[in-house]
Short mmCIF file of C-alpha atoms in Angstrom, two decimals:
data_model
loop_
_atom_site.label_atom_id
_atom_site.label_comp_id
_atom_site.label_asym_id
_atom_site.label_seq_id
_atom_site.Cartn_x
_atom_site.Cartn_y
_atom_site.Cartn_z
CA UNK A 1 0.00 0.00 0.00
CA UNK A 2 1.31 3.22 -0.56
CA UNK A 3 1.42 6.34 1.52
CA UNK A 4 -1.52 8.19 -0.12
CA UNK A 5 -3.45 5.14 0.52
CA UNK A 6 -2.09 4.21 3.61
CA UNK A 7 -2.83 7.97 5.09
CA UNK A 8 -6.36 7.61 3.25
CA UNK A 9 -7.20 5.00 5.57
CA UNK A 10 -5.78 6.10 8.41
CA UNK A 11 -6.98 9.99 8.81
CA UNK A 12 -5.73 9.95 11.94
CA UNK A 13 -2.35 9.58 10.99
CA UNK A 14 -3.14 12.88 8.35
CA UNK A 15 -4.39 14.73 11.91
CA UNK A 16 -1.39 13.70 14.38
CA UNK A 17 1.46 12.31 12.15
CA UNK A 18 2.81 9.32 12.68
CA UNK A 19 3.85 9.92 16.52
CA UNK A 20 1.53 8.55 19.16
CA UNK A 21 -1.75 10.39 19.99
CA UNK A 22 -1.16 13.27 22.50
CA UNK A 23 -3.51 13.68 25.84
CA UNK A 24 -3.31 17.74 25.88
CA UNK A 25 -4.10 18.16 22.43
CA UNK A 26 -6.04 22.26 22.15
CA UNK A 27 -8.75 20.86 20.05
CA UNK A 28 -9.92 17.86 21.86
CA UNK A 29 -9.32 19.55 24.98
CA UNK A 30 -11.52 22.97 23.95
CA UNK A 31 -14.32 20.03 22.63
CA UNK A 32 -14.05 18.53 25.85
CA UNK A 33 -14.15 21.66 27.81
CA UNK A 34 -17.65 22.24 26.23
CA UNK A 35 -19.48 19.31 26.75
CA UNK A 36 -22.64 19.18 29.06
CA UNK A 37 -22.59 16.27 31.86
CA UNK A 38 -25.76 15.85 33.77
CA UNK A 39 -24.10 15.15 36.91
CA UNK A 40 -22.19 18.68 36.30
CA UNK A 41 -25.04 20.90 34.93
CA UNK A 42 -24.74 23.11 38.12
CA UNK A 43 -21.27 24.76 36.88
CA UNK A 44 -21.42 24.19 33.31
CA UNK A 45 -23.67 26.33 32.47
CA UNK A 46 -23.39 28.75 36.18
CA UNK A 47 -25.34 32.08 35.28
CA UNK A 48 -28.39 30.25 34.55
CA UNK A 49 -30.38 29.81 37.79
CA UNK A 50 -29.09 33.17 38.37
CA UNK A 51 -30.66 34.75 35.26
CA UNK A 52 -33.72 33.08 35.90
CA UNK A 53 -33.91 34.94 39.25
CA UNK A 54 -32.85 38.42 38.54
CA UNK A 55 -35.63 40.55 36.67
CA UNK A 56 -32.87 43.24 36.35
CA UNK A 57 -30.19 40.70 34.41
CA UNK A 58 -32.38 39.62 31.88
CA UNK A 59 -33.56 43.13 31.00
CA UNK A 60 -29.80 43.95 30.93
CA UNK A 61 -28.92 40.60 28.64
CA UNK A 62 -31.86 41.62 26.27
CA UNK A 63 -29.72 44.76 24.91
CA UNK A 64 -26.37 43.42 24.34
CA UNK A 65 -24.68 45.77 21.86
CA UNK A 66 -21.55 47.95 22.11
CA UNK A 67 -21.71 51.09 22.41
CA UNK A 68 -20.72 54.21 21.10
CA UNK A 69 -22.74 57.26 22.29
CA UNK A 70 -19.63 59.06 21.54
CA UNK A 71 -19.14 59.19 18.18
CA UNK A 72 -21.81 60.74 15.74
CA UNK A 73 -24.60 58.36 14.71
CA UNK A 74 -25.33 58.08 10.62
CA UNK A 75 -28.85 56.88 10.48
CA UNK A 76 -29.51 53.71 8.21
CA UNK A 77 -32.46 54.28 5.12
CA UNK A 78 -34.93 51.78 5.75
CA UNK A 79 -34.10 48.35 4.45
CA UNK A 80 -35.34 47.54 1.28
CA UNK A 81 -37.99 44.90 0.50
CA UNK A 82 -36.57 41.67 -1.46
CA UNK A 83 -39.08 40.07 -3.96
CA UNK A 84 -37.02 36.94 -4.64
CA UNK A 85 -38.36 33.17 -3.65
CA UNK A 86 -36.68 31.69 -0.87
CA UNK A 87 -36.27 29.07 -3.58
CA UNK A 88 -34.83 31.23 -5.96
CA UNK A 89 -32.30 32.50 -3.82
CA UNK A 90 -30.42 29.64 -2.46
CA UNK A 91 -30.44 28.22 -6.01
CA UNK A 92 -28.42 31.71 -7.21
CA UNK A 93 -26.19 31.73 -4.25
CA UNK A 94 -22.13 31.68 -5.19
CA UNK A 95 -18.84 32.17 -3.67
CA UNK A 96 -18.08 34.96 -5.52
CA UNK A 97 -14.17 34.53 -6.44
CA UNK A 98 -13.51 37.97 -7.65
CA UNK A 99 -15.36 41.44 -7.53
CA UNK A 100 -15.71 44.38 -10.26
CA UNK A 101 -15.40 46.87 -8.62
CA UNK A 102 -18.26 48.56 -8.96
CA UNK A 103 -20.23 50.15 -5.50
CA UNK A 104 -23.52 48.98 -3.64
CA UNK A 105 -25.81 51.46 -2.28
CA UNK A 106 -26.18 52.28 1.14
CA UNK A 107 -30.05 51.39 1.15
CA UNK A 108 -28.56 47.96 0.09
CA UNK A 109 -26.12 48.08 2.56
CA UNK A 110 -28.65 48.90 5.51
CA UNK A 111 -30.70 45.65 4.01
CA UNK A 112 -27.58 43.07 4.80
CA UNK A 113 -27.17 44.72 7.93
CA UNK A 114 -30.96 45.07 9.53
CA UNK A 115 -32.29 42.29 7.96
CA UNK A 116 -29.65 40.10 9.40
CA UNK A 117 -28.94 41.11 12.63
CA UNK A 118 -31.11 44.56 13.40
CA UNK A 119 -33.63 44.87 16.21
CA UNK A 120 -36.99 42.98 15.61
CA UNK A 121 -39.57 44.75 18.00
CA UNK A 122 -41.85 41.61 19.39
CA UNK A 123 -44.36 41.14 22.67
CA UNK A 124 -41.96 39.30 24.61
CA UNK A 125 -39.34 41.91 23.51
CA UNK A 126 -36.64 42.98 21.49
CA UNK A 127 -35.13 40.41 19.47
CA UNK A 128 -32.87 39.48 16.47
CA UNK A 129 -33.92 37.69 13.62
CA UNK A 130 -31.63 34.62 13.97
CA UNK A 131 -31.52 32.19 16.76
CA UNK A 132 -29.56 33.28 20.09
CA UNK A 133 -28.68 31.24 22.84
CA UNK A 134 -30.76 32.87 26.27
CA UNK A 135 -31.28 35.42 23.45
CA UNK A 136 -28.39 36.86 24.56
CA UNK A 137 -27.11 38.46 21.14
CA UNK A 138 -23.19 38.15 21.63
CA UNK A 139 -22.26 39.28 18.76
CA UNK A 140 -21.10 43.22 16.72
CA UNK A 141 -21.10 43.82 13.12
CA UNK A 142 -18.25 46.04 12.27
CA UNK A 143 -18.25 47.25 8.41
CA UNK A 144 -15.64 47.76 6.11
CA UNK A 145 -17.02 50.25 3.78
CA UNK A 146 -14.66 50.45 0.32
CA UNK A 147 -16.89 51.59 -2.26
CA UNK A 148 -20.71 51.96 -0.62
CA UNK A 149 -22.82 55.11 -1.88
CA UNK A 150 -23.00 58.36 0.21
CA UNK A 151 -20.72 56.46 2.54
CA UNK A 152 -17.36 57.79 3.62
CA UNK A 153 -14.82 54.89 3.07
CA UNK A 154 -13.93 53.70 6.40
CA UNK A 155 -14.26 51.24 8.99
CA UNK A 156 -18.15 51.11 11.06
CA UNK A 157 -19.84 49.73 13.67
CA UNK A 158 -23.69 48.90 12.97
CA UNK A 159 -25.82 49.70 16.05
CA UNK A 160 -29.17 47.65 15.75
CA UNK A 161 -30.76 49.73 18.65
CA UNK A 162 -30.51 53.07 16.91
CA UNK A 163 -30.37 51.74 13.42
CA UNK A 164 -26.97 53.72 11.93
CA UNK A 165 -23.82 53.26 12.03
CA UNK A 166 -20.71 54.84 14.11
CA UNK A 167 -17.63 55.62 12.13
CA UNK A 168 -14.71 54.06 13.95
CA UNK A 169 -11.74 55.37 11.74
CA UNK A 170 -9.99 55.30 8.54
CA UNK A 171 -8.20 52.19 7.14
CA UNK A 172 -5.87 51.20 4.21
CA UNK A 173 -7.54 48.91 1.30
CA UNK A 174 -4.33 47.06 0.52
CA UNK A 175 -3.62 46.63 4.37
CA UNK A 176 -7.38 45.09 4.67
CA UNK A 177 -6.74 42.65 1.83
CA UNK A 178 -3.50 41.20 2.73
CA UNK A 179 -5.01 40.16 6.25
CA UNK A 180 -7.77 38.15 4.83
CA UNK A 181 -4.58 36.28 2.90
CA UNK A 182 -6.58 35.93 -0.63
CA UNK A 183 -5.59 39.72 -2.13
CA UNK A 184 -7.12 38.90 -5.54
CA UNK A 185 -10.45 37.33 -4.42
CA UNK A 186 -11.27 40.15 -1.85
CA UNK A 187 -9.97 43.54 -4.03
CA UNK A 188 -12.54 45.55 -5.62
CA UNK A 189 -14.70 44.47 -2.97
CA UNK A 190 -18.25 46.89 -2.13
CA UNK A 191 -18.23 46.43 1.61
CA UNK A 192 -16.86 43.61 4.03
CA UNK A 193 -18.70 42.79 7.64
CA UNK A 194 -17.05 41.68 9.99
CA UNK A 195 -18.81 39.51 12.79
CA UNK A 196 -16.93 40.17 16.20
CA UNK A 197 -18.00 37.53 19.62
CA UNK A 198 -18.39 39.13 22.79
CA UNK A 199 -17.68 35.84 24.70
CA UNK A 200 -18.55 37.06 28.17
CA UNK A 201 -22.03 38.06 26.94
CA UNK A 202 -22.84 33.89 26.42
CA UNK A 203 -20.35 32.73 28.85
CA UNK A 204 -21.77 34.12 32.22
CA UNK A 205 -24.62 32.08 31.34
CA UNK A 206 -23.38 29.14 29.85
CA UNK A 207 -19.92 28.60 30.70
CA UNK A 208 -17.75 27.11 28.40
CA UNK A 209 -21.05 25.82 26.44
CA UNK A 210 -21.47 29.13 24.99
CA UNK A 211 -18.20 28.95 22.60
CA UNK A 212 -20.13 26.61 20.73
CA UNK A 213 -23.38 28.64 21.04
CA UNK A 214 -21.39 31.46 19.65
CA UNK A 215 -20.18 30.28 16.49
CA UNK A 216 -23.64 28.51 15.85
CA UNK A 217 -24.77 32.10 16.08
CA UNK A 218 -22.16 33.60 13.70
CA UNK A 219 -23.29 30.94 11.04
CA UNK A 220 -27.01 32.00 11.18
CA UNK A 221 -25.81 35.27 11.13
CA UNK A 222 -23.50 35.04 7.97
CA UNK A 223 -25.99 33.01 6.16
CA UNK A 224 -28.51 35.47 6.68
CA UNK A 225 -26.12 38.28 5.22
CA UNK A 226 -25.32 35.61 1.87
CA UNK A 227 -28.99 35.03 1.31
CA UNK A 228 -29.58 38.48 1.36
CA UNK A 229 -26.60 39.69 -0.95
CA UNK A 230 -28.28 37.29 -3.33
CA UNK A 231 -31.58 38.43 -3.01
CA UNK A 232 -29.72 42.03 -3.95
CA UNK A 233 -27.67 40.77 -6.99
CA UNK A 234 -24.51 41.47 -4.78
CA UNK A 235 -21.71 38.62 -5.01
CA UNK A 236 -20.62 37.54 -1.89
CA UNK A 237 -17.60 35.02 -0.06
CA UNK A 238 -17.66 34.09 3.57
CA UNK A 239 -13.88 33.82 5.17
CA UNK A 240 -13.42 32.08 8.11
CA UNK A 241 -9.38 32.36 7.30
CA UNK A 242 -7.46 35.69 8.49
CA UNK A 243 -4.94 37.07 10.32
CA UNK A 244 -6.50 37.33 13.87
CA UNK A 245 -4.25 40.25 15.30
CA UNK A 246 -4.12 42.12 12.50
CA UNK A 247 -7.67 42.72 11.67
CA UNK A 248 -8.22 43.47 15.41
CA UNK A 249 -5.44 46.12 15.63
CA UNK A 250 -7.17 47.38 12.13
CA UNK A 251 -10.88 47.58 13.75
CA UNK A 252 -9.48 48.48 17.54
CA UNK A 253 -10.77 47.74 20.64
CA UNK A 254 -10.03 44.36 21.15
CA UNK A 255 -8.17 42.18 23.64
CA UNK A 256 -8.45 38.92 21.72
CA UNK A 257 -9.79 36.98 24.73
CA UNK A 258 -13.21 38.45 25.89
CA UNK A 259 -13.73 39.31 22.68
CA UNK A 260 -12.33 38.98 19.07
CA UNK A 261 -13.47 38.93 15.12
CA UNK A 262 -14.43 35.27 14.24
CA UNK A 263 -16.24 35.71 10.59
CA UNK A 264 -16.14 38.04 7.79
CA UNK A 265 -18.41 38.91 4.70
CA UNK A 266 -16.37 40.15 1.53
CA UNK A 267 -19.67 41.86 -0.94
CA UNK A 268 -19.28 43.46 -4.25
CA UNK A 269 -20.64 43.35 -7.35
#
């Protein structure tokens, strides 16, 4: 047999090489870390009892957000209505390998953004319109804005409470493309979002369980801004791949452990 079809056999030799398997591997470890045991409910997932009890922390968990009084607020056009079958769209939806250059308009813009992840007014109170572990909303959009109509280029965070967005500061087109490590599939790009975790919003409740919740999140999330693009005749790619410090010293604000970016839209046309 030879080694492509002895490895093909074998995938764990493709994981770990050929040396023996290792007890402290991160992975398995993190996996392990996350798993729910009945017998250990109590301080796997610790903030729940306490949530349940406190009137005053689940008003408090029901508007997680950051922040940012501070800076002037540019007020989001209401979203635009998308006439496409549900059908339709997942048929037309791509991984768009390169963009045009050409620019997306901010009423567009405000669709990917509200539509996804914006406030949804309901009886039992605000909401999202994905699914949120506790509803507790731990994520931030931050948006790259290259080439979006009557939209200063720049880097943004969407507030879904007030409905606009906060400009953050400036940021260098080149530098933005070499951190997401494929330069010719993200130039020319419209806009890019980038999906940030506040950890401690999840983990107070859920202990370690919530890393999972989290990233569960930041799919529904993503595919929510994809479907969209499509219904919008924007191309889109999803990258998972980046590099981590670099695209948090180019956003700010970030200390990498409480909270970091995890997921990023590249749009264009």
């Amino acid at each position: 047999m030879n080694s492509i079809e002895r490895h093909a056999t074998n995938l764990a030799d493709v994981v770990y090489g050929n040396e023996a398997l290792r007890f402290d591997d991160p992975s398995e470890n993190w996996f392990e870390a996350t798993k729910i045991y009945r017998g250990s409910m109590a301080w796997d997932a610790p903030g729940v009892a306490g949530l349940l009890r406190s009137q005053t922390l689940q008003k408090i968990a029901t508007h997680a957000s950051k922040r940012f009084d501070d800076l002037p607020l540019i007020l989001l056009p209401k979203p635009l209505n998308t006439n496409i079958t549900l059908d339709d769209v997942i048929k037309e939806r791509r991984s768009a390998d390169y963009f045009s250059g050409g620019s997306v308009s901010l009423e567009q813009l405000s669709t990917v953004l509200q539509k996804s992840y914006g406030l949804v007014e309901r009886k039992e109170g605000p909401r999202r319109p994905i699914p949120s572990g506790g509803a507790l909303y731990p994520l931030d959009l931050f948006i790259v804005a290259n080439k979006v109509d009557s939209l200063d280029k720049g880097i943004y965070h969407f507030d879904p409470y007030r409905k606009g967005l906060t400009k953050m500061g400036d940021y260098s087109e080149k530098e933005f493309e070499k951190i997401m490590l494929q330069e010719e599939s993200v130039q020319d790009f419209a806009f890019a979002v980038v999906i940030s975790a506040n950890f401690w919003r999840s983990r107070f409740k859920y202990g370690h369980r919530s890393y999972r919740f989290v990233f569960m999140e930041a799919g529904h999330v993503m595919q929510n801004m994809i479907l969209l693009s499509t219904a919008q005749k924007i191309n889109s790619r999803p990258f998972g791949g980046f590099i981590d410090d670099e695209l948090m010293e180019l956003i700010g604000g970030f200390n990498g452990v409480d909270d970091a970016p995890i997921y990023t839209l590249i749009a264009g046309t």
